[in-house]
XYZ file of C-alpha atoms in Angstrom:
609
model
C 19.761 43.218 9.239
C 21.331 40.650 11.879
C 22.681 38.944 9.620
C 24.595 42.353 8.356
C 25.146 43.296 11.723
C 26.825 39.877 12.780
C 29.419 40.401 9.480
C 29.932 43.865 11.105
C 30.603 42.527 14.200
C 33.482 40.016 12.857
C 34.869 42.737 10.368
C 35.884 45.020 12.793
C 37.383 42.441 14.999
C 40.476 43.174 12.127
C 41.312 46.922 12.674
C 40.510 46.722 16.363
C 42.490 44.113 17.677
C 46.281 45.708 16.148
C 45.213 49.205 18.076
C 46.761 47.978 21.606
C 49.892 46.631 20.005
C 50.378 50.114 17.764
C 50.026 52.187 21.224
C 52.228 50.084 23.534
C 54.335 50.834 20.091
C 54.042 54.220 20.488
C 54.332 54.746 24.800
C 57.840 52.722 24.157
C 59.003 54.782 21.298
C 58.231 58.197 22.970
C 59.565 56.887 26.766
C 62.780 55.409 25.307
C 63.455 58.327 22.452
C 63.079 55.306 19.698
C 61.787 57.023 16.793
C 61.632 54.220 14.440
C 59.215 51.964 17.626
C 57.468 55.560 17.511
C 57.076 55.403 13.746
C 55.174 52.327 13.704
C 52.882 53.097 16.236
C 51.748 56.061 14.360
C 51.468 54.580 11.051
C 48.825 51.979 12.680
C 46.894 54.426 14.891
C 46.962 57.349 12.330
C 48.621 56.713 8.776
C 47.044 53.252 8.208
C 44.099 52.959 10.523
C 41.665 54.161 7.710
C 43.048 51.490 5.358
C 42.450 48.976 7.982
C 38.916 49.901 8.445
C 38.500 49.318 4.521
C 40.589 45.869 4.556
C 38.580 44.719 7.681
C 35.215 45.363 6.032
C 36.111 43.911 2.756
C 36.984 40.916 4.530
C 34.540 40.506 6.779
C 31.671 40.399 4.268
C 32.940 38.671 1.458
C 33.945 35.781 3.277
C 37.653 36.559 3.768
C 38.051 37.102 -0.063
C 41.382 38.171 -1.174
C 40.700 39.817 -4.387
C 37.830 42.197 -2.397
C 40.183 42.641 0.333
C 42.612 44.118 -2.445
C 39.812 46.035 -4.194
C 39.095 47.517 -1.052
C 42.971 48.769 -0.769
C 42.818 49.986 -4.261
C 39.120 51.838 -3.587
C 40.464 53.724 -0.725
C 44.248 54.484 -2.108
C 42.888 55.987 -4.930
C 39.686 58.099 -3.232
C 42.097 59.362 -0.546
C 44.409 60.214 -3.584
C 41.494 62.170 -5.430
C 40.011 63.687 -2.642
C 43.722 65.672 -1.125
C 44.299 66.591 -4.861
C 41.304 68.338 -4.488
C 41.725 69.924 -1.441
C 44.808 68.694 0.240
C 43.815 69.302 3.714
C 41.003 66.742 3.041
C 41.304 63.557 5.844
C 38.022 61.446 5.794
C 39.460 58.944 8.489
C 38.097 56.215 9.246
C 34.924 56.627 7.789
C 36.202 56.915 4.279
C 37.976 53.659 4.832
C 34.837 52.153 6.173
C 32.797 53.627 3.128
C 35.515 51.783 0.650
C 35.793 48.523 2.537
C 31.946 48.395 1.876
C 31.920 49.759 -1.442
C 33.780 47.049 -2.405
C 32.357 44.251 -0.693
C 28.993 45.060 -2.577
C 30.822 45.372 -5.372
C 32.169 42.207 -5.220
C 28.745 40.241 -4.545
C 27.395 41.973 -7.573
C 30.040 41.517 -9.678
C 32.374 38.997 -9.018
C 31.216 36.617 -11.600
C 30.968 38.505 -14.578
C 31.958 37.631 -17.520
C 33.210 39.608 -20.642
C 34.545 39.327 -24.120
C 37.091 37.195 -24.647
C 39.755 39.828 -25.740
C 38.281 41.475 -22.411
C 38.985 38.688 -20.488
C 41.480 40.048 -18.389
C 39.557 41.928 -16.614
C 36.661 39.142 -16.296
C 35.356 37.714 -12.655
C 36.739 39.050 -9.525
C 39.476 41.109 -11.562
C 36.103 43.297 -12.753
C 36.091 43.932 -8.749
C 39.089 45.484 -8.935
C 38.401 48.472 -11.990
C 34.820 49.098 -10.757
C 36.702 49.652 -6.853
C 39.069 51.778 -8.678
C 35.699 53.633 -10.110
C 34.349 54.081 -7.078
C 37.291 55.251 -5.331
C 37.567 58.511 -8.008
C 33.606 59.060 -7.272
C 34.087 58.650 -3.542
C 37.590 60.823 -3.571
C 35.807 63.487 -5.442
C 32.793 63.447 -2.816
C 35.253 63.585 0.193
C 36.834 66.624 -1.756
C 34.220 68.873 -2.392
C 31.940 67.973 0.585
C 34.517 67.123 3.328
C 36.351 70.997 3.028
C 32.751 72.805 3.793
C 32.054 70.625 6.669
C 35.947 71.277 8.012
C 35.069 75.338 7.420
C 31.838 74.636 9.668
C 33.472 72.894 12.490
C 36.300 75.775 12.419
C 33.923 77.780 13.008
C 32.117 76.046 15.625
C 35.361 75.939 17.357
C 35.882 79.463 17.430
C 32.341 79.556 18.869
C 33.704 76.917 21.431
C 36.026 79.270 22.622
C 34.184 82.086 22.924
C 31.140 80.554 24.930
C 33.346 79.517 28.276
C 31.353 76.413 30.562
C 28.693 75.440 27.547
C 31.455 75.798 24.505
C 33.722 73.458 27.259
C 30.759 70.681 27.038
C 29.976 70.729 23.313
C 33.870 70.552 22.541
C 34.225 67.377 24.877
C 31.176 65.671 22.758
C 32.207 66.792 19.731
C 35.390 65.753 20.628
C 34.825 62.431 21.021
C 31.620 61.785 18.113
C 33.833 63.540 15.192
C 36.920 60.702 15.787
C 35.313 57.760 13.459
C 35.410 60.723 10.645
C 38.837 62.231 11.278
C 37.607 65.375 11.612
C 38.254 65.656 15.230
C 41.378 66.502 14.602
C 40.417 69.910 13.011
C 38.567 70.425 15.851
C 41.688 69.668 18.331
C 44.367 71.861 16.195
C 41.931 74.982 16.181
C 41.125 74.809 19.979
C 45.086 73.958 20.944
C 47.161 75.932 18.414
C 44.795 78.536 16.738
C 41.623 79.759 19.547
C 42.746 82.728 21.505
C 45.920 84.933 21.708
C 48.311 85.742 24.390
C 51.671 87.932 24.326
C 54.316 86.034 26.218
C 55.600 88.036 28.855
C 59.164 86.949 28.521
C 59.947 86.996 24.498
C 57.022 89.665 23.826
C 56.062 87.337 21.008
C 52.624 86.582 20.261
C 51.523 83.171 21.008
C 48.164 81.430 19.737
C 46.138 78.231 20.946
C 45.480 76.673 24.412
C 48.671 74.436 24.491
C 50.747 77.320 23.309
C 49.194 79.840 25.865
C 49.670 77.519 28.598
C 53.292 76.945 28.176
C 53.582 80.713 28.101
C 51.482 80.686 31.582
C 48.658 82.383 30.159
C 46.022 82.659 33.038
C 43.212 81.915 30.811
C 44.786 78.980 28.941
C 43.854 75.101 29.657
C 40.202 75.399 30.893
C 38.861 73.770 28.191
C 41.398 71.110 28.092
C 41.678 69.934 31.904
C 38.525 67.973 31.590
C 40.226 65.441 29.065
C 42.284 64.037 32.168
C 39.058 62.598 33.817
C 38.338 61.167 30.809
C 41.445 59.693 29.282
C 43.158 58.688 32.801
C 40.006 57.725 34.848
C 36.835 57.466 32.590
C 38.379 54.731 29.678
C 40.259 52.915 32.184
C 36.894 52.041 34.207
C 35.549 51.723 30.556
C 37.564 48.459 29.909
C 37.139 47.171 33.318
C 33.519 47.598 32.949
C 33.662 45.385 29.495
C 36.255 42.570 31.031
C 33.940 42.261 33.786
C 30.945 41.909 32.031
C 32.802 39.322 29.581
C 31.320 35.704 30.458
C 33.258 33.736 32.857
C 35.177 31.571 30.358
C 36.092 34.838 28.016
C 37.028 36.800 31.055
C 40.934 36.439 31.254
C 41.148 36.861 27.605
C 39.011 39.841 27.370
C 40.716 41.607 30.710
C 44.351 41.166 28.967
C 43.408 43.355 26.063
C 41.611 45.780 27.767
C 44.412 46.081 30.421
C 46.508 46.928 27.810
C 44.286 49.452 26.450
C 43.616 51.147 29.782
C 47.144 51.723 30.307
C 47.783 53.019 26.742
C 44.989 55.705 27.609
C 45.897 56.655 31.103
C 49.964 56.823 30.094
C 49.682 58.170 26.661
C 46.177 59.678 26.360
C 45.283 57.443 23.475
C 42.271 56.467 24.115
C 41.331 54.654 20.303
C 41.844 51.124 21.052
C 39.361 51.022 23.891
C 36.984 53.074 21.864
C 37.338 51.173 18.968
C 36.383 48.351 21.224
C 32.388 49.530 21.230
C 32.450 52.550 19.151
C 30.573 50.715 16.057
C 29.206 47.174 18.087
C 27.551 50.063 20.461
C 27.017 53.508 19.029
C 24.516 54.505 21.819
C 27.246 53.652 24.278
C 29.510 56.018 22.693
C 27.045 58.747 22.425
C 26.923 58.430 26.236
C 30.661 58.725 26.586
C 30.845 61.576 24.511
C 27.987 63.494 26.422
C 30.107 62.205 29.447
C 33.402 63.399 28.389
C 31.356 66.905 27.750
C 30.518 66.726 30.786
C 33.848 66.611 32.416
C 35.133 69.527 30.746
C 31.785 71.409 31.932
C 32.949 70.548 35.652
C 36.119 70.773 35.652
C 35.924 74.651 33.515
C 33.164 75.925 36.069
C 35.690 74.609 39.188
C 38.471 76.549 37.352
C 40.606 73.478 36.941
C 43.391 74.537 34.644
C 45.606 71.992 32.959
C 47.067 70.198 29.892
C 48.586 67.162 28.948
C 45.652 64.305 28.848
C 48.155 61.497 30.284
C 48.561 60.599 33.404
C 52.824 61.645 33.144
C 52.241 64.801 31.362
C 50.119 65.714 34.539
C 52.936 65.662 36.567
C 54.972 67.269 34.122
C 52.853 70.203 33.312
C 52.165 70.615 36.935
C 53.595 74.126 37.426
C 52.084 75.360 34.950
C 48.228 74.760 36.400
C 46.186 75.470 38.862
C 43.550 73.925 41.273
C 45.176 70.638 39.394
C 44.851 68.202 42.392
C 41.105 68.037 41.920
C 41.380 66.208 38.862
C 42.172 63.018 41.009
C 38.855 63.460 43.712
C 36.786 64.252 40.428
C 38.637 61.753 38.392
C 37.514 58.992 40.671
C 33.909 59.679 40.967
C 34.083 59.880 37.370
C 35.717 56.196 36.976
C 33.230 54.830 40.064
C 30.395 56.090 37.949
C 31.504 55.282 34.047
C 31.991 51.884 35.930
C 28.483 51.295 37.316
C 26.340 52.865 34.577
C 28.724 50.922 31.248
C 27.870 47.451 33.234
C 24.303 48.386 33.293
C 24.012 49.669 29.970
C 25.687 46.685 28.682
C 23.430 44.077 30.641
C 20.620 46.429 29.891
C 21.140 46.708 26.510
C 22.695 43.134 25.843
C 25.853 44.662 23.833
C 27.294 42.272 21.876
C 30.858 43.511 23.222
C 34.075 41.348 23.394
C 33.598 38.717 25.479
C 30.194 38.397 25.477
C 29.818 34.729 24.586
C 31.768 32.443 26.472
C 35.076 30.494 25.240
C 35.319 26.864 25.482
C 38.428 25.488 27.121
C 37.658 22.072 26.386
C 37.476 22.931 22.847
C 40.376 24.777 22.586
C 42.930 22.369 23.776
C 40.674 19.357 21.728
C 41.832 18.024 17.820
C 39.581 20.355 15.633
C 39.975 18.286 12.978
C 38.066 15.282 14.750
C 35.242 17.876 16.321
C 34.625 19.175 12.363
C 32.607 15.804 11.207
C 30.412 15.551 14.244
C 30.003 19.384 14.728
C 28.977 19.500 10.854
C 26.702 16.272 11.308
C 24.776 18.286 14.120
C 24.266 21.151 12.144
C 21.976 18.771 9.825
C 24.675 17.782 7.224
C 26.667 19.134 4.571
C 23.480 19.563 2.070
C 22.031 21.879 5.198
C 25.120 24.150 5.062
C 25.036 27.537 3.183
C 27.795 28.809 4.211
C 29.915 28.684 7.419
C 32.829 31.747 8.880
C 33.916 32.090 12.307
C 34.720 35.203 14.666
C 37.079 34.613 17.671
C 35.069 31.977 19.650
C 31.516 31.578 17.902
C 30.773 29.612 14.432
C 28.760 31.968 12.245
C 26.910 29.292 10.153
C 24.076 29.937 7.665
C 21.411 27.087 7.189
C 18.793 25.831 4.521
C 16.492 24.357 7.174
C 18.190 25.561 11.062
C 15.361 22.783 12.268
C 17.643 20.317 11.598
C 20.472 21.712 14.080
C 20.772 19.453 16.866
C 21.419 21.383 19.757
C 21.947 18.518 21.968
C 24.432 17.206 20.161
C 26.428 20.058 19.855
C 26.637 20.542 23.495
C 27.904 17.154 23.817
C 30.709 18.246 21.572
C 31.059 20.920 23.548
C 29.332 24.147 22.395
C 29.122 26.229 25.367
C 26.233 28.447 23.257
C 23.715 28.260 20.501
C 22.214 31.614 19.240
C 19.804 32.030 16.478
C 20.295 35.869 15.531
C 18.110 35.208 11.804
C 15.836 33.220 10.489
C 18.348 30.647 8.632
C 21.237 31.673 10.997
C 23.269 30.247 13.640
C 25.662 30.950 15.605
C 27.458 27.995 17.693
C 30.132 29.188 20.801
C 32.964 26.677 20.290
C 35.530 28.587 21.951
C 38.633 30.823 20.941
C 39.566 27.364 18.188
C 36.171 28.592 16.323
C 38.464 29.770 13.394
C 40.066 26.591 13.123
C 37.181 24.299 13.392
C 35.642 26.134 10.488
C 38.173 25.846 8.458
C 38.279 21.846 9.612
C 34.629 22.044 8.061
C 35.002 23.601 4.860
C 37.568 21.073 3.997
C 35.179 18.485 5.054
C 32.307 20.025 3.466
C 34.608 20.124 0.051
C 35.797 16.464 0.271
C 31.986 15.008 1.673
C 30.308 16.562 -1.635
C 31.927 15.188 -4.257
C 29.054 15.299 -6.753
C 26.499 17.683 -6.992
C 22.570 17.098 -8.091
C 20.682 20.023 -9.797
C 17.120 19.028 -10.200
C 14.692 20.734 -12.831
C 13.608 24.186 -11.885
C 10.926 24.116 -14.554
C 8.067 21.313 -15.555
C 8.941 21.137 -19.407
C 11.465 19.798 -21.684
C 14.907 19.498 -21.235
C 17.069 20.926 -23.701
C 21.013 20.970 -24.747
C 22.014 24.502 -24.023
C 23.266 24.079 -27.758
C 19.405 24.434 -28.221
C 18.749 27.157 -26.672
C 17.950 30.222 -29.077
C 20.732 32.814 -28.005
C 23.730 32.779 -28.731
C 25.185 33.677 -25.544
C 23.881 30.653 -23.480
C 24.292 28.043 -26.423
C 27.810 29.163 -26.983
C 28.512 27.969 -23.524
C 29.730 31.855 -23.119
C 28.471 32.074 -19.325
C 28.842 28.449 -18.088
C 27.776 25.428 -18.921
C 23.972 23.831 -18.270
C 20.964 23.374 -19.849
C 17.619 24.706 -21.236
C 14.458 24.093 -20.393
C 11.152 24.224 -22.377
C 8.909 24.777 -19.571
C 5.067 23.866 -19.735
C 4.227 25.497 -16.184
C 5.148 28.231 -14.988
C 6.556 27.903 -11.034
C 10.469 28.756 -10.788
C 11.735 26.421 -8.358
C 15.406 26.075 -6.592
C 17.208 23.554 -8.563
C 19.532 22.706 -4.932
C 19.688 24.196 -1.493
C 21.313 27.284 -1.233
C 21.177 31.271 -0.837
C 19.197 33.901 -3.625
C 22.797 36.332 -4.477
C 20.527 38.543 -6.693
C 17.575 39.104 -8.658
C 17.626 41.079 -11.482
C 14.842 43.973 -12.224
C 11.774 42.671 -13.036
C 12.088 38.850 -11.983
C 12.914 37.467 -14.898
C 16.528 35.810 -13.866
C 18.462 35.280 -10.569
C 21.394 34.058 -9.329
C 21.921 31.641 -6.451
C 25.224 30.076 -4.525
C 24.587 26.531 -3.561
C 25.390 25.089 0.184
C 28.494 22.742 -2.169
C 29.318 26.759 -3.451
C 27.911 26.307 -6.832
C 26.875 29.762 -8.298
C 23.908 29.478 -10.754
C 22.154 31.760 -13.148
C 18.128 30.541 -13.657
C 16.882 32.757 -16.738
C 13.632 32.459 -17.334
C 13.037 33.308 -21.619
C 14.951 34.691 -23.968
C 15.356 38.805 -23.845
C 12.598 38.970 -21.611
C 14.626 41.991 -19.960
C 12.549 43.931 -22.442
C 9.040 43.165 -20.672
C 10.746 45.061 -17.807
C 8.555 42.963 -15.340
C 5.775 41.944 -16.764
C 3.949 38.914 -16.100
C 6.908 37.606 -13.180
C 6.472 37.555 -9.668
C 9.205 36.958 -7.479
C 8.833 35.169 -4.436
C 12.334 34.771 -3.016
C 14.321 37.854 -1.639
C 17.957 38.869 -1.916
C 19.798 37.118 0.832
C 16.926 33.939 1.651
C 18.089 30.643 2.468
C 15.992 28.518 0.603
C 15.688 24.229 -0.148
C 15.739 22.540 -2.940
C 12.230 22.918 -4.819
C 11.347 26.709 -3.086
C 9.046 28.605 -5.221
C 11.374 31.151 -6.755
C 9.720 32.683 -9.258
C 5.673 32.638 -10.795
C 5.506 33.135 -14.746
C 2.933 32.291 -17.377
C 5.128 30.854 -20.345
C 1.989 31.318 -23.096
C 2.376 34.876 -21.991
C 5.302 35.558 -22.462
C 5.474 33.649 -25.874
C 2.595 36.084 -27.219
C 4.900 38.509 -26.670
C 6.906 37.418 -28.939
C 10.094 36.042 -26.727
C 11.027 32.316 -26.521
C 10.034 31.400 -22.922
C 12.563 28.401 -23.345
C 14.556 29.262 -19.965
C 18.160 28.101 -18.582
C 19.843 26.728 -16.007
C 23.908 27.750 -15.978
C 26.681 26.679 -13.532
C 28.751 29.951 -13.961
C 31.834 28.851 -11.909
C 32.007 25.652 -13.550
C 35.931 26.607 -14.131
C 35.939 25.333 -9.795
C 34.009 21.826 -10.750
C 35.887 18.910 -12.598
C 32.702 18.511 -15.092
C 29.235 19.290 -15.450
C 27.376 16.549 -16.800
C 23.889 17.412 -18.448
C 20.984 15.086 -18.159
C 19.762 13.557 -21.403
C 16.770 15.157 -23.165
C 13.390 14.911 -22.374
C 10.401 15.918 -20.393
C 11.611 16.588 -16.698
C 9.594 17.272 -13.010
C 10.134 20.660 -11.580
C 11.925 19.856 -7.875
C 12.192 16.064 -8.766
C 13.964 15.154 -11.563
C 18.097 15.399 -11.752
C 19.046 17.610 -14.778
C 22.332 18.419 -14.230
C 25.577 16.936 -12.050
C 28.481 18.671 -11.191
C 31.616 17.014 -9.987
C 33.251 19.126 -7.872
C 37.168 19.155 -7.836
C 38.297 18.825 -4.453
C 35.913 15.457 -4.360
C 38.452 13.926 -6.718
């Protein structure tokens, strides 16, 4: 679950870090009449922002993957397209980007290295990604379509109900207000309470006039009530919001994290957008948000019961709108108490809760002005060596690194490199605070991790006989079909890990898995031949989805004799299946072979040569 939640974390890093840019877009396009400026903003803050949700969380957990990243473009074009051609009114936000950005990131890990029929082969590997994301987007459109209208029919009429029920329907509209924005939804909500709730007959044209916004502009005495509150929040409440995160940011992150929350104080308190601040914590910190949405209830309670009445939810529209309100100067008395006290309880929520916010870990100057590319071989000797790397990503300042044996990390030495922070958020992971040059350090170290393992050693997994795979008595493996690599007659029966590395997936019923090595090797260990068909019985798997293990971890425990009086071969394989990414896999010569000791196959890995 860390581990997930640290992927998270980094994904949405993506999506929320354009937000600030597409408002100050927008503020400049409205003040300056450019309606092309104005254009772009809203394409990023309303057109787009779903499909950068689904990009971001692609990304983010498949390793920066292009292929998913496209798969989750394609999973999201086409469920948005299936779900409005059911019901065209149908907008599933940001969620249903979210939903497809993860869709296909699991799709990917399951699926990215299967292989089909040669006149299928088109549509082999990673390019499989792509169909089943198409797949999934036509299931997930037609979900969003049928499910999405009912719930939009429900929160219509909870509006209606909003209107109707004065102070009370004033606080559940500000929390609803705010919780419905990661679906989209909120925007029914909005249109029904501004330009459908209520009716007024304007004095001057006679003509009858619907919604709060409309009603107020036609000076409707009971119009704006339930929208004055939204100026405590948007000019004073998400201001103090963002000065509560920069100032909780650690020293050395401080100026970095005050510059982009500046920015997205002013876009709330000038143009009432109040997203990229949000976006800021909404996911890294839902229980924070729930608090600002009971909060932002609560200041259309107050300012409803005082009889504040007002529109507009920037700070210029308040001085526009002015004659049209009344009792509006309390906003600013009841606007600061609100800031002073959204101030003091987000820093003590956030220290209380230890939010992993922006800013939280500490850059390293001293890194960030130092050669990356000399920090990468000492940095990577610290962390225990190539053969104790798994895998290694980066988010703005920490190194995100995932370790066969984390007992190996010298912490010391890392210091002296200047690591500013060492956090162990799993049980094989680390994460190392190198400052806001993270991203380029890691890449520094996966090209030295690629050139420092030229050659990779697979030992036995099995005590038994080593076979050709020509041997082997299927047709699939001995064709070479799914990679080359070798068989294995085993005498005992003890799966073990043939290299360091991380369990991808284990089929139902234990009798095969695949693994990625730390040198990015992916293997397939099937133990017998069609032993799918004894749908579990007899294996025990003692490795989960997701483990780190070493070389010679207890995988799997079989009984061979078993399973050959069942009347399957227990002869088992060993298969490099993105041997198309090595320069040659050599297999050892025949012979009886050491589970966890002796070398059966080597792999040459191309960017050794």
């Amino acid at each position: 679950m860390g581990h997930m939640f640290q992927k998270l974390s980094a994904a949405l890093l993506l999506p929320v870090v354009i937000l600030p840019v597409a408002a100050v877009y927008l503020a400049i396009g409205d003040q300056l009449g450019w309606v092309a400026l104005r254009a772009a903003g809203q394409s990023l803050l309303v057109t787009y922002l779903p499909l950068l949700f689904a990009v971001g969380l692609a990304l983010g957990f498949t390793g920066r993957d292009g292929m998913a990243a496209l798969a989750g473009v394609i999973g999201y074009a086409v469920m948005a397209s299936v779900a409005t051609a059911i019901d065209p009114a149908v907008d599933s936000g940001v969620l249903g980007g979210m939903a497809m950005g993860g869709a296909a990131a699991l799709l990917f890990h399951r699926f990215h290295r299967v292989r089909l029929p040669e006149y299928l082969g088109l549509f082999a590997g990673k390019r499989f990604v792509l169909v089943l994301s198409s797949l999934a987007g036509v299931l997930a459109g037609v979900f969003f379509g049928l499910t999405w209208p009912p719930i939009g029919r429900l929160i219509v009429g909870m509006g209606q109900w909003l209107y109707a029920a004065g102070a009370l329907g004033a606080f559940v509209y500000g929390v609803f207000n705010r919780l419905l924005i990661p679906t989209g939804l909120h925007h029914i909500l909005n249109n029904l309470i501004m330009y459908v709730a209520g009716g007024y007959a304007d004095p001057v044209t006679g003509q009858l006039v619907h919604g709060e916004v409309p009603r107020f502009y036609a000076r409707d005495p009971s119009a704006g009530y339930l929208l004055a509150g939204f100026y405590l929040t948007m000019v004073f409440a998400v201001p103090a919001i963002c000065l509560a995160i920069a100032h909780e940011a650690r020293p050395g992150e401080r100026a970095r994290v005050t510059g982009i929350m500046v920015t997205a104080a002013l876009t709330s308190a000038i143009t009432g957008i109040t997203e990229p601040a949000e976006f800021a914590f909404m996911f890294l910190a839902p229980a924070l948000f729930v608090v600002h949405a009971l909060l932002t209830g609560a200041a259309l309670w107050l300012t409803y019961v005082l009889g504040v009445r007002h529109f507009g939810m920037a700070l210029p529209m308040f001085f526009i709108n002015l004659g049209f309100a009344d009792r509006a100067w309390l906003i600013f008395p009841l606007g600061a108490a609100f800031a002073a006290g959204y101030y003091l309880l987000f820093r003590y929520l956030i220290r209380r809760w230890d939010l992993p916010l922006m800013g939280r870990v500490p850059a390293l100057p001293a890194a960030e002005a130092g050669d990356t590319a000399a920090t990468a071989a000492p940095v990577l000797e610290a962390l225990g060596g190539a053969g104790n790397v798994v895998s290694i990503d980066a988010c703005l300042t920490r190194l995100r690194v995932e370790l066969v044996d984390p007992g190996l990390v010298n912490a010391e030495a890392l210091s002296a490199l200047g690591a500013s922070g060492l956090s162990r958020p799993g049980a094989s992971l680390v994460q190392v605070v190198m400052g806001t040059s993270s991203a380029a350090l890691c890449e520094d170290i996966k090209g030295l991790l690629t050139r420092t393992r030229p050659t990779v050693v697979l030992v036995a997994p099995l005590t038994g006989r080593l076979l050709p795979l020509s041997q082997v008595p299927d047709p699939v493996f001995s064709a070479g079909t799914v990679g080359p690599g070798v068989g294995i007659d085993p005498s005992e029966g003890r799966l073990l890990a043939p290299a360091p590395g991380r369990i991808e997936y284990v089929f139902p019923g234990g009798h095969a898995l695949t693994m990625t090595t730390a040198s990015g090797l992916e293997l397939i260990l099937h133990l017998g031949i069609d032993t799918v068909r004894l749908a579990g019985q007899g294996f025990t798997v003692r490795a989960g989805v997701g483990q780190a293990v070493k070389a010679g971890e207890l995988l799997v425990e079989f009984d061979p004799k078993a399973v050959a009086l069942a009347g399957f071969s227990p002869i088992s394989v060993l298969i490099v299946a993105n041997a198309g990414q090595t320069a040659r896999v050599q297999a050892a010569s025949p012979g009886p072979v050491r589970a966890g000791h002796d070398p059966v196959v080597r792999v040459s890995l191309k960017g050794g040569e």
